[in-house]
Amino acid sequence: MKKEYQNFTKSRHSTGFANYYTQDTRIYASDAEKNLEAYNQKQRLAEQRITNNLEKVSSKARKATENVPKISEKKSLIDLQKEERQQIEFVKLHRKNASSYRRKETLMKKMRENHKLNLSMRIEKSKSIKNYNDQEFSHWQGKLQSQYLKDLKKIKQKKEQLDNNVENLKEVNTLRFC
């Protein structure tokens, strides 16, 4: 009887642990999926801002190059050269800013892709852990169930044996008193 109780407590502990761990991985997987969706939405907004800023910078550079001849026609030769240099420097600066902005944008895209890849890997890992835990749980559940059936069979056999012993004792007692 004591051994049966110990087996029962062991089985309760192992199934409880498996249930808790499986539930924990399910929560982790759902949280990771929510984080990935939020991250994708933030990434789309950031890409929209980047494209808008690039369009603004390129339009400023185009306007600056278009306005160079109009301004230079009105002024003297020295002023023209000075103005042209300033306009060229302005255009170079804007182009340089735009190229550095593009470089930063590509770096940010790579970082976002890496982060997204890491999130997807985390989700896959948590799903694989969940699958493993489910398999482990079903394995232990099968073992415990088979052990329970074996114990139940033994108990029935002992009960039949005790019933037979009781009947034999009754017969012996009846024979003695007769």
Tab-separated table of C-alpha atoms in Angstrom:
chain	number	residue	atom	x	y	z
A	1	MET	CA	0.000	0.000	0.000
A	2	LYS	CA	2.805	2.402	0.855
A	3	LYS	CA	4.530	1.700	-2.470
A	4	GLU	CA	1.304	2.416	-4.376
A	5	TYR	CA	0.991	5.766	-2.624
A	6	GLN	CA	4.596	6.642	-3.507
A	7	ASN	CA	3.981	5.756	-7.149
A	8	PHE	CA	0.848	7.894	-7.095
A	9	THR	CA	2.676	10.931	-5.674
A	10	LYS	CA	5.508	10.528	-8.179
A	11	SER	CA	3.048	10.368	-11.049
A	12	ARG	CA	1.207	13.449	-9.809
A	13	HIS	CA	4.426	15.396	-9.526
A	14	SER	CA	5.696	14.452	-12.980
A	15	THR	CA	2.403	15.209	-14.763
A	16	GLY	CA	1.995	18.491	-12.900
A	17	PHE	CA	5.493	19.579	-13.896
A	18	ALA	CA	4.868	18.620	-17.531
A	19	ASN	CA	1.553	20.524	-17.584
A	20	TYR	CA	3.162	23.615	-16.058
A	21	TYR	CA	6.113	23.559	-18.450
A	22	THR	CA	3.867	23.010	-21.508
A	23	GLN	CA	1.629	25.887	-20.453
A	24	ASP	CA	4.661	28.141	-19.950
A	25	THR	CA	5.972	27.456	-23.475
A	26	ARG	CA	2.539	28.140	-24.964
A	27	ILE	CA	2.479	31.532	-23.243
A	28	TYR	CA	6.024	32.275	-24.438
A	29	ALA	CA	5.131	31.341	-28.049
A	30	SER	CA	2.022	33.570	-28.084
A	31	ASP	CA	3.994	36.493	-26.585
A	32	ALA	CA	6.710	36.080	-29.203
A	33	GLU	CA	4.131	36.099	-32.013
A	34	LYS	CA	2.529	39.285	-30.634
A	35	ASN	CA	5.959	40.931	-30.382
A	36	LEU	CA	6.727	39.960	-33.980
A	37	GLU	CA	3.462	41.501	-35.212
A	38	ALA	CA	4.103	44.732	-33.295
A	39	TYR	CA	7.672	44.830	-34.567
A	40	ASN	CA	6.508	44.376	-38.192
A	41	GLN	CA	4.077	47.256	-37.808
A	42	LYS	CA	6.795	49.529	-36.370
A	43	GLN	CA	9.106	48.522	-39.204
A	44	ARG	CA	6.512	49.477	-41.836
A	45	LEU	CA	6.040	52.890	-40.222
A	46	ALA	CA	9.805	53.444	-40.066
A	47	GLU	CA	10.165	52.512	-43.748
A	48	GLN	CA	7.429	54.992	-44.667
A	49	ARG	CA	9.219	57.742	-42.733
A	50	ILE	CA	12.512	56.886	-44.416
A	51	THR	CA	11.012	57.009	-47.917
A	52	ASN	CA	9.295	60.335	-47.143
A	53	ASN	CA	12.556	61.830	-45.864
A	54	LEU	CA	14.461	60.563	-48.908
A	55	GLU	CA	11.877	62.138	-51.210
A	56	LYS	CA	12.189	65.451	-49.358
A	57	VAL	CA	15.988	65.422	-49.589
A	58	SER	CA	15.979	64.518	-53.284
A	59	SER	CA	13.369	67.213	-54.076
A	60	LYS	CA	15.502	69.824	-52.261
A	61	ALA	CA	18.544	68.730	-54.261
A	62	ARG	CA	16.574	68.944	-57.547
A	63	LYS	CA	15.232	72.389	-56.671
A	64	ALA	CA	18.719	73.579	-55.805
A	65	THR	CA	20.114	72.399	-59.165
A	66	GLU	CA	17.155	73.909	-61.072
A	67	ASN	CA	17.499	77.301	-59.406
A	68	VAL	CA	21.227	77.708	-60.134
A	69	PRO	CA	20.897	79.124	-63.681
A	70	LYS	CA	17.977	81.459	-62.810
A	71	ILE	CA	19.825	83.129	-59.958
A	72	SER	CA	23.113	83.388	-61.815
A	73	GLU	CA	21.664	85.304	-64.823
A	74	LYS	CA	20.847	88.376	-62.740
A	75	LYS	CA	24.172	88.951	-61.010
A	76	SER	CA	27.645	89.916	-62.028
A	77	LEU	CA	30.304	87.399	-63.010
A	78	ILE	CA	31.981	87.322	-59.581
A	79	ASP	CA	28.673	87.001	-57.814
A	80	LEU	CA	27.706	84.343	-60.327
A	81	GLN	CA	30.781	82.271	-59.618
A	82	LYS	CA	30.359	82.711	-55.880
A	83	GLU	CA	26.677	81.787	-56.066
A	84	GLU	CA	27.396	78.776	-58.284
A	85	ARG	CA	30.022	77.507	-55.852
A	86	GLN	CA	27.585	77.858	-52.979
A	87	GLN	CA	24.862	76.085	-54.937
A	88	ILE	CA	27.248	73.290	-55.951
A	89	GLU	CA	28.393	72.887	-52.347
A	90	PHE	CA	24.775	72.897	-51.230
A	91	VAL	CA	23.897	70.187	-53.773
A	92	LYS	CA	26.990	68.156	-52.817
A	93	LEU	CA	26.084	68.456	-49.165
A	94	HIS	CA	22.510	67.315	-49.822
A	95	ARG	CA	23.716	64.440	-51.985
A	96	LYS	CA	26.225	63.476	-49.298
A	97	ASN	CA	23.501	63.640	-46.647
A	98	ALA	CA	21.191	61.591	-48.847
A	99	SER	CA	23.856	58.944	-49.462
A	100	SER	CA	24.747	58.745	-45.767
A	101	TYR	CA	21.035	58.569	-45.001
A	102	ARG	CA	20.695	55.699	-47.509
A	103	ARG	CA	23.652	53.928	-45.892
A	104	LYS	CA	22.064	54.344	-42.480
A	105	GLU	CA	18.775	53.129	-43.910
A	106	THR	CA	20.387	49.970	-45.340
A	107	LEU	CA	22.103	49.319	-42.008
A	108	MET	CA	18.802	49.773	-40.190
A	109	LYS	CA	17.094	47.417	-42.659
A	110	LYS	CA	19.765	44.782	-42.035
A	111	MET	CA	19.377	45.223	-38.281
A	112	ARG	CA	15.590	44.909	-38.584
A	113	GLU	CA	15.918	41.789	-40.732
A	114	ASN	CA	18.325	40.261	-38.211
A	115	HIS	CA	15.951	41.134	-35.376
A	116	LYS	CA	13.024	39.674	-37.297
A	117	LEU	CA	15.071	36.547	-38.001
A	118	ASN	CA	15.941	36.277	-34.301
A	119	LEU	CA	12.268	36.627	-33.356
A	120	SER	CA	11.222	33.979	-35.864
A	121	MET	CA	13.989	31.683	-34.590
A	122	ARG	CA	12.760	32.238	-31.026
A	123	ILE	CA	9.220	31.384	-32.103
A	124	GLU	CA	10.417	28.219	-33.843
A	125	LYS	CA	12.490	27.279	-30.800
A	126	SER	CA	9.558	27.789	-28.442
A	127	LYS	CA	7.309	25.767	-30.762
A	128	SER	CA	9.845	22.945	-30.888
A	129	ILE	CA	10.152	23.059	-27.073
A	130	LYS	CA	6.361	22.943	-26.827
A	131	ASN	CA	6.219	19.962	-29.207
A	132	TYR	CA	8.955	18.228	-27.246
A	133	ASN	CA	7.121	18.897	-23.977
A	134	ASP	CA	3.872	17.588	-25.457
A	135	GLN	CA	5.657	14.438	-26.620
A	136	GLU	CA	7.352	14.046	-23.243
A	137	PHE	CA	4.024	14.572	-21.483
A	138	SER	CA	2.253	11.969	-23.626
A	139	HIS	CA	5.167	9.556	-23.116
A	140	TRP	CA	5.001	9.890	-19.330
A	141	GLN	CA	1.241	9.800	-19.384
A	142	GLY	CA	1.382	6.498	-21.303
A	143	LYS	CA	3.935	5.093	-18.856
A	144	LEU	CA	1.864	6.121	-15.853
A	145	GLN	CA	-1.287	4.731	-17.383
A	146	SER	CA	0.357	1.379	-18.101
A	147	GLN	CA	1.793	1.313	-14.548
A	148	TYR	CA	-1.667	2.097	-13.173
A	149	LEU	CA	-3.205	-0.761	-15.173
A	150	LYS	CA	-0.507	-3.165	-13.966
A	151	ASP	CA	-1.073	-2.106	-10.347
A	152	LEU	CA	-4.827	-2.434	-10.788
A	153	LYS	CA	-4.390	-5.958	-12.174
A	154	LYS	CA	-2.183	-6.919	-9.203
A	155	ILE	CA	-4.748	-5.523	-6.763
A	156	LYS	CA	-7.529	-7.538	-8.426
A	157	GLN	CA	-5.432	-10.694	-8.253
A	158	LYS	CA	-4.701	-10.101	-4.550
A	159	LYS	CA	-8.380	-9.445	-3.905
A	160	GLU	CA	-9.348	-12.713	-5.628
A	161	GLN	CA	-6.679	-14.537	-3.652
A	162	LEU	CA	-7.969	-13.042	-0.386
A	163	ASP	CA	-11.552	-13.934	-1.336
A	164	ASN	CA	-10.453	-17.504	-2.028
A	165	ASN	CA	-8.616	-17.615	1.315
A	166	VAL	CA	-11.727	-16.350	3.113
A	167	GLU	CA	-13.876	-18.998	1.420
A	168	ASN	CA	-11.351	-21.701	2.304
A	169	LEU	CA	-11.310	-20.546	5.932
A	170	LYS	CA	-15.111	-20.600	6.021
A	171	GLU	CA	-15.112	-24.151	4.690
A	172	VAL	CA	-12.477	-25.221	7.217
A	173	ASN	CA	-14.456	-23.599	10.052
A	174	THR	CA	-17.676	-25.261	8.961
A	175	LEU	CA	-15.929	-28.630	8.787
A	176	ARG	CA	-14.470	-28.183	12.274
A	177	PHE	CA	-17.789	-27.356	13.860
A	178	CYS	CA	-19.694	-30.067	12.048
